Coordinates of C-alpha atoms and ligand atoms in Angstrom, one line a residue:
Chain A
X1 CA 18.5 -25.6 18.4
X2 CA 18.0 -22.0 16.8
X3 CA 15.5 -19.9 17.5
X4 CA 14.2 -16.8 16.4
X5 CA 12.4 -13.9 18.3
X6 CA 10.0 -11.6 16.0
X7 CA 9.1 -8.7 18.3
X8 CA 6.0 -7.6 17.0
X9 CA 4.1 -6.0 20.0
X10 CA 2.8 -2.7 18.4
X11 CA 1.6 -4.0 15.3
X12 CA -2.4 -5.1 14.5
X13 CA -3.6 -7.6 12.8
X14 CA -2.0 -9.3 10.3
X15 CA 0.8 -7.8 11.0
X16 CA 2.2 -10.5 13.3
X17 CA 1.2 -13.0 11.2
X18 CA 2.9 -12.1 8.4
X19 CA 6.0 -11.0 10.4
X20 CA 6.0 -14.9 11.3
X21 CA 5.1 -16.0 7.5
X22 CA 8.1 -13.6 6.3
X23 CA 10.8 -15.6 9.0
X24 CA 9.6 -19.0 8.6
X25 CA 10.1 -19.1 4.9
X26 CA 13.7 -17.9 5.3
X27 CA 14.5 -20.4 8.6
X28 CA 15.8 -23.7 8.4
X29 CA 13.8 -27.0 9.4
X30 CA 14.2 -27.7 13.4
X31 CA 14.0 -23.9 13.8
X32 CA 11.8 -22.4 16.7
X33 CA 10.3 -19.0 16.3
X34 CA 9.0 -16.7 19.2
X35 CA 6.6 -14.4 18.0
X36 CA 5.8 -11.8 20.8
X37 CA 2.3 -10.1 19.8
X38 CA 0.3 -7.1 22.0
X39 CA -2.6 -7.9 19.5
X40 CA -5.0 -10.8 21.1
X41 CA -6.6 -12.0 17.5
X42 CA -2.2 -13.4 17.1
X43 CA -3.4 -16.1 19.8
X44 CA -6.2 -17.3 17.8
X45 CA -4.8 -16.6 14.2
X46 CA -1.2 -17.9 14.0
X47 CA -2.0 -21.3 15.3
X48 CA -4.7 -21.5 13.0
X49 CA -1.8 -20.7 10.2
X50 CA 0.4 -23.0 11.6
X51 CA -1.9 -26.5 12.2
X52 CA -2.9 -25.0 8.4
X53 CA 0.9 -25.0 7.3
X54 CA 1.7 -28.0 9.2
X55 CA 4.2 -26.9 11.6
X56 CA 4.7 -27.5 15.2
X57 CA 2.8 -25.3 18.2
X58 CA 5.4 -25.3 20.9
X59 CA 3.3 -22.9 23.2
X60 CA 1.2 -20.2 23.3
X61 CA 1.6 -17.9 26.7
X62 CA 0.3 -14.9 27.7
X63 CA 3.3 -12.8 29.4
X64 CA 1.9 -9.1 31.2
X65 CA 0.5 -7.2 28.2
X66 CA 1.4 -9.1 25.1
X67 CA 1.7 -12.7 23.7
X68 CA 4.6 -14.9 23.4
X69 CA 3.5 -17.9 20.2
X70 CA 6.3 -20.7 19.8
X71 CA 6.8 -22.3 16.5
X72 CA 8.8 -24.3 15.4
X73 CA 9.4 -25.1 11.7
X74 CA 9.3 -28.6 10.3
X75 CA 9.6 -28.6 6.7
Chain B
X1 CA 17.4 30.6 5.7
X2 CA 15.7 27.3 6.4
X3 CA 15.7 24.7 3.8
X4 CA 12.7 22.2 3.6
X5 CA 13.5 19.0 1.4
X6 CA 11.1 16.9 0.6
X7 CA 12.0 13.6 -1.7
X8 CA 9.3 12.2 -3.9
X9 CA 7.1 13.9 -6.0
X10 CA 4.0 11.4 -5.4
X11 CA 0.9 12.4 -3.5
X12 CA 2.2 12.7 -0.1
X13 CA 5.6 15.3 -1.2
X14 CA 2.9 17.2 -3.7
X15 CA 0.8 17.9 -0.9
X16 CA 3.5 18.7 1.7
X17 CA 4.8 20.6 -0.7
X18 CA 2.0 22.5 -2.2
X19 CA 0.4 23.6 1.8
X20 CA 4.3 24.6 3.2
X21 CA 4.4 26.8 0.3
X22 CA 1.0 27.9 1.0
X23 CA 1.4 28.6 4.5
X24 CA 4.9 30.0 3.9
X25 CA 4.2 32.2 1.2
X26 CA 5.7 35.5 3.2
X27 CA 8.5 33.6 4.4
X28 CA 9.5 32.3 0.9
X29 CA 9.2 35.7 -0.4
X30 CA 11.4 37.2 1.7
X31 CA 14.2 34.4 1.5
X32 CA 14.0 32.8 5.0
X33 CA 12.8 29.6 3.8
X34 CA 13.3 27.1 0.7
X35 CA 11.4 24.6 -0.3
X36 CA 13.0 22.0 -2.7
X37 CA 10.9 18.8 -3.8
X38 CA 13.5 16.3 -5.1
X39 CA 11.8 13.6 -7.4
X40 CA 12.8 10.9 -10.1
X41 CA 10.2 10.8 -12.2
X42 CA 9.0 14.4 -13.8
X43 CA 5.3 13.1 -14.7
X44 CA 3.0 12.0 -11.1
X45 CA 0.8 8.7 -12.3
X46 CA -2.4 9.0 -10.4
X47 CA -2.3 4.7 -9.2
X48 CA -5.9 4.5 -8.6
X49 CA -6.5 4.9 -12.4
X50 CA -4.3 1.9 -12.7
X51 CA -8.2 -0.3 -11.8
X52 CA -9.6 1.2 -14.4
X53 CA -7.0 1.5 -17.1
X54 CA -7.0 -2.3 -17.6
X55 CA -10.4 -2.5 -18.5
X56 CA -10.4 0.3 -20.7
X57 CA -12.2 2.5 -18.6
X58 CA -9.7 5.1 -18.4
X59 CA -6.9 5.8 -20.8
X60 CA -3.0 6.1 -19.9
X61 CA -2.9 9.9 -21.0
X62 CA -5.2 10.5 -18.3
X63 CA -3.4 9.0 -15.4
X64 CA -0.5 11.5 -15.6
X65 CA 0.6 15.0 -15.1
X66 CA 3.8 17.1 -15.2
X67 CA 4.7 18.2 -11.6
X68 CA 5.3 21.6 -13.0
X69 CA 1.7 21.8 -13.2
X70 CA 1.0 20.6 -9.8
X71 CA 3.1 22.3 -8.1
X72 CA 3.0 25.7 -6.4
X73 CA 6.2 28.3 -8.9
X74 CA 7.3 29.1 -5.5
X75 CA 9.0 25.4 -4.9
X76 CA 12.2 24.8 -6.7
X77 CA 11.5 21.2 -8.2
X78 CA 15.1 19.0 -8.9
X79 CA 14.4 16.1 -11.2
X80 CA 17.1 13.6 -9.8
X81 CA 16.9 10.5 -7.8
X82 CA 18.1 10.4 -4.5
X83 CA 20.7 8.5 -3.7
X84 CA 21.5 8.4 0.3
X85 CA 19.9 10.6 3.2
X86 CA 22.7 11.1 5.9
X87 CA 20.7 11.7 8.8
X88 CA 23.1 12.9 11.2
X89 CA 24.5 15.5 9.1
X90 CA 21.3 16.2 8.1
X91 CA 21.7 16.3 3.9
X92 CA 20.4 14.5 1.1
X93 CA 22.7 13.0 -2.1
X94 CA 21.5 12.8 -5.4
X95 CA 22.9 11.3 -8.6
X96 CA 23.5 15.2 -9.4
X97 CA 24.8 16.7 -6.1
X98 CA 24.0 17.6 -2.5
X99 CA 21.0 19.3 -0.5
X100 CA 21.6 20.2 3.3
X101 CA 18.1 20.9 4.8
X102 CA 16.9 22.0 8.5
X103 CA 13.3 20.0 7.7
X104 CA 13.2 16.7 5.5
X105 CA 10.1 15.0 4.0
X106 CA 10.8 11.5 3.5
X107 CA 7.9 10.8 0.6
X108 CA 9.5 7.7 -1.7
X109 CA 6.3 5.5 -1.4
X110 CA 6.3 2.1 -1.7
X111 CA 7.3 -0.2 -4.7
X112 CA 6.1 -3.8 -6.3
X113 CA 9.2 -6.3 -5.9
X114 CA 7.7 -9.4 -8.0
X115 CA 11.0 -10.6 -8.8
X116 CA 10.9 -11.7 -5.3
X117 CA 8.8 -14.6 -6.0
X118 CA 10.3 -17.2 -8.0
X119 CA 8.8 -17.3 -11.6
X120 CA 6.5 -14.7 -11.2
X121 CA 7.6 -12.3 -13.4
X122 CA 7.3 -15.1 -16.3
X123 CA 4.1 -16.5 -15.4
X124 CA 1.9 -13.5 -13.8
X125 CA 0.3 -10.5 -14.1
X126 CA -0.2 -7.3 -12.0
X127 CA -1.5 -3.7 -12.5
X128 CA 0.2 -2.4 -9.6
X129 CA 2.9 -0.3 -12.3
X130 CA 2.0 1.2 -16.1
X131 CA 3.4 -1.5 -18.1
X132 CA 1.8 -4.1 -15.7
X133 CA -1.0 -2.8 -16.2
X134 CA -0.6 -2.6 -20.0
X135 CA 0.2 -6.1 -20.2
X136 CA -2.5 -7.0 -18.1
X137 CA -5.2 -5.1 -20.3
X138 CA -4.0 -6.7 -23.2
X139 CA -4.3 -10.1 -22.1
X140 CA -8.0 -9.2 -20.6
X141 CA -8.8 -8.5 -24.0
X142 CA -8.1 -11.6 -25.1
X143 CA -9.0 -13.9 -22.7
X144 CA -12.2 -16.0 -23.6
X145 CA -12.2 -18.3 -21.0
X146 CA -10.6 -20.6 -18.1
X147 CA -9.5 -20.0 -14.7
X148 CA -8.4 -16.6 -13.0
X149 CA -6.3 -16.3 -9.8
X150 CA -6.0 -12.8 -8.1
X151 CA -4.0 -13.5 -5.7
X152 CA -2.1 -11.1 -2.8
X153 CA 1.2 -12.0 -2.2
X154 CA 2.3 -10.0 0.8
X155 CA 0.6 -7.6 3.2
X156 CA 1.3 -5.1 3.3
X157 CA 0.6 -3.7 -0.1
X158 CA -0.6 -0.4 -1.5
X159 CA -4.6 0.1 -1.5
X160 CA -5.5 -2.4 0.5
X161 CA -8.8 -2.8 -1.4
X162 CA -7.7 -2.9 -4.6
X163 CA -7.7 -6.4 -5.3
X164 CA -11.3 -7.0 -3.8
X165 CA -12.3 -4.1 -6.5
X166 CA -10.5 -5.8 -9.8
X167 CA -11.9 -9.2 -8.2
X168 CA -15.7 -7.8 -8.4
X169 CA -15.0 -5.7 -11.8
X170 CA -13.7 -8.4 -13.5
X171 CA -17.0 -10.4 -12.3
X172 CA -18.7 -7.9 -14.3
X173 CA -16.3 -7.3 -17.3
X174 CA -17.0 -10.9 -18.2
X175 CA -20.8 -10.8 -17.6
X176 CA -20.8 -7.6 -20.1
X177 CA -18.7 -9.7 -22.5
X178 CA -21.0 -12.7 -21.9
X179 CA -18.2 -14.7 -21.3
X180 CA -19.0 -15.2 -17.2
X181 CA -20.0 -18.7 -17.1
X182 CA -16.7 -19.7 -19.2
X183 CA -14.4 -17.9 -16.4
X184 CA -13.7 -18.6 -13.3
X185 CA -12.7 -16.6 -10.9
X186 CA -10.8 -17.5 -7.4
X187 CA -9.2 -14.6 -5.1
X188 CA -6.7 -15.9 -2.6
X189 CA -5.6 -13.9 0.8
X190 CA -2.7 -14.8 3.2
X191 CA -4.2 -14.4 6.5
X192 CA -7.5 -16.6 7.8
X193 CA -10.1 -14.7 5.9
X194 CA -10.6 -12.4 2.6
X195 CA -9.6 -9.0 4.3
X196 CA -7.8 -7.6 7.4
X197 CA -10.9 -5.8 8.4
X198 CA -13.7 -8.3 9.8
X199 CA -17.0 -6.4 9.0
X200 CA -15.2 -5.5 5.5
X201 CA -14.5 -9.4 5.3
X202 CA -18.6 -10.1 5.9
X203 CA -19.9 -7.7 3.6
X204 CA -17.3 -8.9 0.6
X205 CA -17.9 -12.2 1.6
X206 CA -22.0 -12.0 1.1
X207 CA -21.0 -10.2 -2.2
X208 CA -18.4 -12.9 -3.7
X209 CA -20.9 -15.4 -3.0
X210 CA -23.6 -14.0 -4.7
X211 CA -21.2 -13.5 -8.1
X212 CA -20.3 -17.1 -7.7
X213 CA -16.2 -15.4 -6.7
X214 CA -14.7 -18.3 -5.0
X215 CA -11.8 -17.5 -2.8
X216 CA -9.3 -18.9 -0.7
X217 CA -7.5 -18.0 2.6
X218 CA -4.6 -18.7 4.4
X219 CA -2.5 -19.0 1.0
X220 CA 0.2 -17.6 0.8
X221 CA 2.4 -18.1 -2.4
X222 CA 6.2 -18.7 -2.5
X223 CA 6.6 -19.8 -6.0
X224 CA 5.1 -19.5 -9.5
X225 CA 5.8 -22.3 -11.7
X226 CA 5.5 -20.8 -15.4
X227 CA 5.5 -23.2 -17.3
X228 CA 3.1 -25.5 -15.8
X229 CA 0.7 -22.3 -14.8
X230 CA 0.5 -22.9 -11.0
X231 CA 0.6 -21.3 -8.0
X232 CA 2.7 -23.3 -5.2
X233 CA 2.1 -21.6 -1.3
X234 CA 4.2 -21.6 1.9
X235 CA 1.3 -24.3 3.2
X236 CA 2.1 -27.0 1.2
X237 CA -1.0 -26.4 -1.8
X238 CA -0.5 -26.0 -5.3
X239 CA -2.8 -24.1 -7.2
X240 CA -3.6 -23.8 -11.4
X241 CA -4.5 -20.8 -13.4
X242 CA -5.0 -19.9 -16.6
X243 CA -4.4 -16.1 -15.7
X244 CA -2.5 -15.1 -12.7
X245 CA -3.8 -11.3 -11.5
X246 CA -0.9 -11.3 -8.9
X247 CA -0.7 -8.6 -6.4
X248 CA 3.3 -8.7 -6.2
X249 CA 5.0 -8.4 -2.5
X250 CA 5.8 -4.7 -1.8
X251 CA 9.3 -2.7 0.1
X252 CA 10.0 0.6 0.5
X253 CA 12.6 2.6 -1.9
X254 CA 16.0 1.6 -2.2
X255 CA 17.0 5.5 -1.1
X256 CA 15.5 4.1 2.6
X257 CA 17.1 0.4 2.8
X258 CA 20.6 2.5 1.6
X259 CA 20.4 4.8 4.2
X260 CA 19.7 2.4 6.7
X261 CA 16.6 4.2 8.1
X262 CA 14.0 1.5 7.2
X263 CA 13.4 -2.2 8.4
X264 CA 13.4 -5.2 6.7
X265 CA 11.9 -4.2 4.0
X266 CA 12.1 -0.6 4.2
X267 CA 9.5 0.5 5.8
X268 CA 10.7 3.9 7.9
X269 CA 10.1 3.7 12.2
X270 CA 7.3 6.5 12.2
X271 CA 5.8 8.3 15.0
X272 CA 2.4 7.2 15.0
X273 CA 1.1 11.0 15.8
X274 CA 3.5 12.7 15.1
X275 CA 5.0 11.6 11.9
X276 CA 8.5 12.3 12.8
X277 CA 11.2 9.3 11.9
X278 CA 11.8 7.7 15.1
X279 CA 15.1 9.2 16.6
X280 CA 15.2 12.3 14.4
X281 CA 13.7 15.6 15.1
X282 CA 13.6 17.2 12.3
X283 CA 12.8 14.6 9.4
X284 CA 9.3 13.1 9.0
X285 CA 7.5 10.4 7.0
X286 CA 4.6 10.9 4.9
X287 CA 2.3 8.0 3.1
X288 CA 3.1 4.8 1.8
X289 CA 7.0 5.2 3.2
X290 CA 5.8 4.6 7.1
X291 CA 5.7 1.8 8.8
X292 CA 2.7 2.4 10.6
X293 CA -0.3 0.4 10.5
X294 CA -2.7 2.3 8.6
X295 CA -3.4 1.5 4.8
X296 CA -1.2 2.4 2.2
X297 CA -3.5 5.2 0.3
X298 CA -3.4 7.9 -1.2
X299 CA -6.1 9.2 1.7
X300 CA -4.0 8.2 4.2
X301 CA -0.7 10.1 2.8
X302 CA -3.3 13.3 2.1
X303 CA -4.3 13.3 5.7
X304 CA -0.8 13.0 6.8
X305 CA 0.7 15.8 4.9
X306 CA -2.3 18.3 6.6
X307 CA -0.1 17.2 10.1
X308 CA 3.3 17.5 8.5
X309 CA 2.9 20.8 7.1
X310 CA 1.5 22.2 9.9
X311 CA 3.8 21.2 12.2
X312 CA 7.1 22.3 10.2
X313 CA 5.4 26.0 9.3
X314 CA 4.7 26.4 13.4
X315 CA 8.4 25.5 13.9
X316 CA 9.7 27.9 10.8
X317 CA 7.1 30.8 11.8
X318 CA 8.0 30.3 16.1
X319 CA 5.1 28.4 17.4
X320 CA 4.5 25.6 19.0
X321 CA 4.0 22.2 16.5
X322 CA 0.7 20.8 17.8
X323 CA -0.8 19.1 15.0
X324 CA -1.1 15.2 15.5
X325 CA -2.2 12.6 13.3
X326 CA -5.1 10.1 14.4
X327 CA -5.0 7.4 11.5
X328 CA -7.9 8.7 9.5
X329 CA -8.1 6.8 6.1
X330 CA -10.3 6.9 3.6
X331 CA -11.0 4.1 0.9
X332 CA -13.9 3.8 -1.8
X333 CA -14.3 -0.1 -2.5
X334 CA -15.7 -0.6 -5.8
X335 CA -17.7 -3.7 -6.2
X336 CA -18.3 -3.6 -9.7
X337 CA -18.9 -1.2 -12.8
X338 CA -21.9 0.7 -11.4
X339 CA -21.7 -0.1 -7.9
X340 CA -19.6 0.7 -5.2
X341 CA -18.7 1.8 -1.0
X342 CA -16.3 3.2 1.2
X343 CA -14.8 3.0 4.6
X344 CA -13.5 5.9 6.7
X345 CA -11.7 4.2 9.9
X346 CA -8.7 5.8 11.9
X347 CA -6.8 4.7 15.1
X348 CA -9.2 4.4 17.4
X349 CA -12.7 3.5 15.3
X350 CA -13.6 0.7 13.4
X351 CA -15.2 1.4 9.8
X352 CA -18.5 1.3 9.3
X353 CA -19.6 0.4 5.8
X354 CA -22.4 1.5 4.1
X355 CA -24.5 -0.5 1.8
X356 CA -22.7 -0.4 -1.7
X357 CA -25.0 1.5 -3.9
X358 CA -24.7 3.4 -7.5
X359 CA -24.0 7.0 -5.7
X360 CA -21.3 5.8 -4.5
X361 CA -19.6 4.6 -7.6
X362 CA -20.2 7.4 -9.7
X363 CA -18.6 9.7 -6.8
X364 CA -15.5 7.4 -7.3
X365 CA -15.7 8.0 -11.1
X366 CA -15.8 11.8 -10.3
X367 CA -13.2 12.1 -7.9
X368 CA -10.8 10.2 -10.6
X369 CA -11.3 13.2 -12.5
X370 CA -10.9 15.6 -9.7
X371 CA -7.8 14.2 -7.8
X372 CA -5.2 16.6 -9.6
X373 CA -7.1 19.4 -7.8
X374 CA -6.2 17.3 -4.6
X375 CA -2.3 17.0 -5.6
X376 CA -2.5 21.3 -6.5
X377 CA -3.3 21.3 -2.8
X378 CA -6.6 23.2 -3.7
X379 CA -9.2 19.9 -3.1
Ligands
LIG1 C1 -3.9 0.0 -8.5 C2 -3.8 0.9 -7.4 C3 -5.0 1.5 -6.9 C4 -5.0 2.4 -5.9 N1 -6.2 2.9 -5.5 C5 -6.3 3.8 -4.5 C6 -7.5 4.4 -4.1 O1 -8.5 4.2 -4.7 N2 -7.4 5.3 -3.1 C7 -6.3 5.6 -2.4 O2 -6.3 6.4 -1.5 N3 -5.1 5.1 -2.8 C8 -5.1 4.2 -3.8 N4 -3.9 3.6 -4.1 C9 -2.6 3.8 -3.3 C10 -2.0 5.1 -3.6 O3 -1.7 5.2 -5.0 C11 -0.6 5.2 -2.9 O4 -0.9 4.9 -1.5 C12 0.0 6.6 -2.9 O5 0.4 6.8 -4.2 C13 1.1 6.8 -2.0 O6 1.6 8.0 -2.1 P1 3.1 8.4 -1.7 O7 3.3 9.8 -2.0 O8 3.4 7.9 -0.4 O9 4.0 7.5 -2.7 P2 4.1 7.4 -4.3 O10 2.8 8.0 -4.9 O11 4.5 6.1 -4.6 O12 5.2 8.5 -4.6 C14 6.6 8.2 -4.3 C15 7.4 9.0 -5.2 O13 8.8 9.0 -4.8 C16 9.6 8.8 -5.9 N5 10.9 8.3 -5.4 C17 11.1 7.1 -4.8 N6 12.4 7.0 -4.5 C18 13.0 8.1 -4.9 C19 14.4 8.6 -4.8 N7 15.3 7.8 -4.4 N8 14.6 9.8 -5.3 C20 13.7 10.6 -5.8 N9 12.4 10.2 -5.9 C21 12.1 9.0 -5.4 C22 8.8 7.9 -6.7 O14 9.3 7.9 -8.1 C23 7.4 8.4 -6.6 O15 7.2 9.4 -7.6 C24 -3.8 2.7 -5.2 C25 -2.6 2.1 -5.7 C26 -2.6 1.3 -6.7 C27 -1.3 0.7 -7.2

């Protein structure tokens, strides 16, 4: 299985987010994205987004400083 | 001889322009240094007007001004479009020839790419460029009823606030006409509320529900579908309109995604102080170009050019660059035709905002008038 890592540890608020929006409408179905975010409201936001856009939460995990949100795309 | 080149003549290159010149005036007279502002267009359009132009509220003749008039004799303008920036060897192409500088300005804004959502460009509207805007002024004129959608396709986009303003000024434009209860009007967002900024989000919020604005969140749009008028988003909804007020995903200028100095969408790597393009010490970015996370705004790229031309007249005059940019922005949010507020926030402090009153909106309506003294560098 693919997967995609969007590094976007720097960026605020919505900026994750819409990295993550941005991939997942150019993936293909059964991909897994791996957002990595040093902004805390990314934990709370993007799987929010994705229960909303009905996709998959693989994991959420908090690794040192920043976040690392799992997502894999199902349709 | 050091050459200064700055490329765009929008806000941000005026204003570097306008205060190196300033500060360089002995240095320019006596030939050590050159300023060149490379541009496309020979005309600036002042965008904010853009709000007001589609109401009628401010006319097209107003919302531009030759560059020749903005900008300081002593900078030699080119009128050409630049066609690569070869960093490493550290000169600029145009479509007419070739400019090697010690100093570059990277200043090419930001641009509207609806043509990146499928069948928007048949079915929606935007005033985000002139002849949206023209379009979209027509069509206000004529509408008499039915269902409006502003809706954001993309963060991040110029003026953040801009489609918060149009939302509560069209509110008002069809109360005036007496036409309110016959429209409806629905403002979408892509993230999980109406605006990046939470206390921004309350205050907008308390106000949309009091005009009877409904909105939606979370929505993000992927196609248009013309012919059927309705909006179809990324999570699965589909959405009618009578009249789509779109604001159209944005990228950075081709010149940047040619050169292969910007991202994905061509945003330059910016040193969030400092302004210089990450891995270059000699070229910086100024306003809507960046990648940083600050607004895209007019404000913004004013603040930022105070820091650039500092830093590039200490170098060219011997001293040490110390100036450093914070993030201040400044944004006036109107909330309708005779009310309005702002927010100042940078870096490190939240904005605060203050209760939207009448001053407020008439200091907008000044400063509309007064912006060209801003772009001479004088304001
Ligand atoms: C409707 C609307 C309302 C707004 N309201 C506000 C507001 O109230 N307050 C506020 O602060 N901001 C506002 N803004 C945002 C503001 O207009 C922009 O952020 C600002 O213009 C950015 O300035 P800039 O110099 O970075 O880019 P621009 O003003 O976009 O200038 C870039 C220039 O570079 C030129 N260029 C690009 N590529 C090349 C090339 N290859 N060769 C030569 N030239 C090139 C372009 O033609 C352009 O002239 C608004 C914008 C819009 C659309």
């Amino acid at each position: 299985m693919s997967r995609i890592v969007v590094d976007a540890r720097g960026s605020f608020c919505p900026g994750p987010l819409m990295e993550l929006v941005k991939t997942i409408k150019d993936a293909e179905v059964g991909t897994e994205i791996e957002v990595l975010s040093s902004d805390e409201s990314s934990a709370k936001d993007i799987p929010e987004w994705v229960k909303k856009a009905g996709h998959e939460l693989v994991g959420v995990e908090k690794k040192g400083d920043y976040w690392s949100i799992v997502v894999k795309k199902l349709k | 001889m050091k050459n200064i080149v700055i490329i765009g003549g929008g806000v941000g290159g005026t204003l570097v322009s306008n205060y190196l010149s300033h500060k360089l005036k002995e240095e320019i007279r006596e030939g050590k240094t050159k300023i060149t502002l490379i541009s496309d267009r020979d005309k600036q359009l002042y965008e904010p007007g853009l709000l007001y132009m589609i109401f009628n509220r401010m006319e097209e003749g107003e919302l531009f001004k030759e560059l020749t008039y903005l900008l300081d004799p002593m900078i030699d303008l080119k009128i050409e479009r630049a066609t690569k920036i070869v960093a490493d060897e550290n000169y600029v192409e145009t479509e007419k020839g070739r400019y090697d500088y010690d100093y570059l300005v990277i200043a090419t804004g930001s641009r509207i790419v609806p043509e990146e959502v499928p069948g928007l460009v048949e079915g929606g509207h935007w005033f985000y460029n002139v002849e949206g805007a023209r379009r979209l002024r027509d069509e206000l004129a004529r509408f008499k009823g039915g269902k409006i959608v502003v809706s954001i396709m993309g963060i991040p986009h110029k003026c953040p606030v801009a489609p918060i303003e149009v939302t509560f000024m069209l509110h008002d434009f069809f109360k005036l006409h007496r036409l309110r209860d016959k429209v409806e009007i629905l403002y979408t967002y892509p993230i999980n509320r109406v605006f990046t900024l939470e206390n921004v989000t309350e205050v907008v919020v308390e106000y949309f529900n009091e005009r009877g604005i409904k909105y939606k969140t979370f929505f993000n749009p992927i196609e248009v579908d013309a012919k059927n008028k309705k909006i179809i988003t990324l999570e699965g909804e589909e959405e009618p309109y009578d009249l789509l007020i779109a604001i159209p995903p944005h990228k950075g200028s081709q010149l940047i995604i040619d050169s292969g100095l910007g991202d994905r969408d061509g945003w330059v790597p910016t040193d969030r102080y400092t302004l210089k393009v990450e891995g270059y010490d000699n070229i910086y970015a100024v306003g809507d170009a960046t990648n940083l996370p600050v607004s895209k705004a007019g404000s913004v790229a004013h603040f930022e050019a105070e820091v650039i031309s500092e830093n590039i007249a200490a170098q060219i005059k011997g001293l040490p660059p110390t100036a450093r940019y914070f993030g201040k922005a400044m944004c006036f949010i109107e909330m309708g035709f005779d009310l309005g507020t702002y927010i100042w926030f940078d870096y490190e402090t939240p904005p605060k905002l203050v209760k939207p009153n009448k001053f407020i909106h008439w200091s907008k309506i000044a400063y509309n008038r007064l912006y060209w003294l801003t772009a001479r560098g004088v304001l």
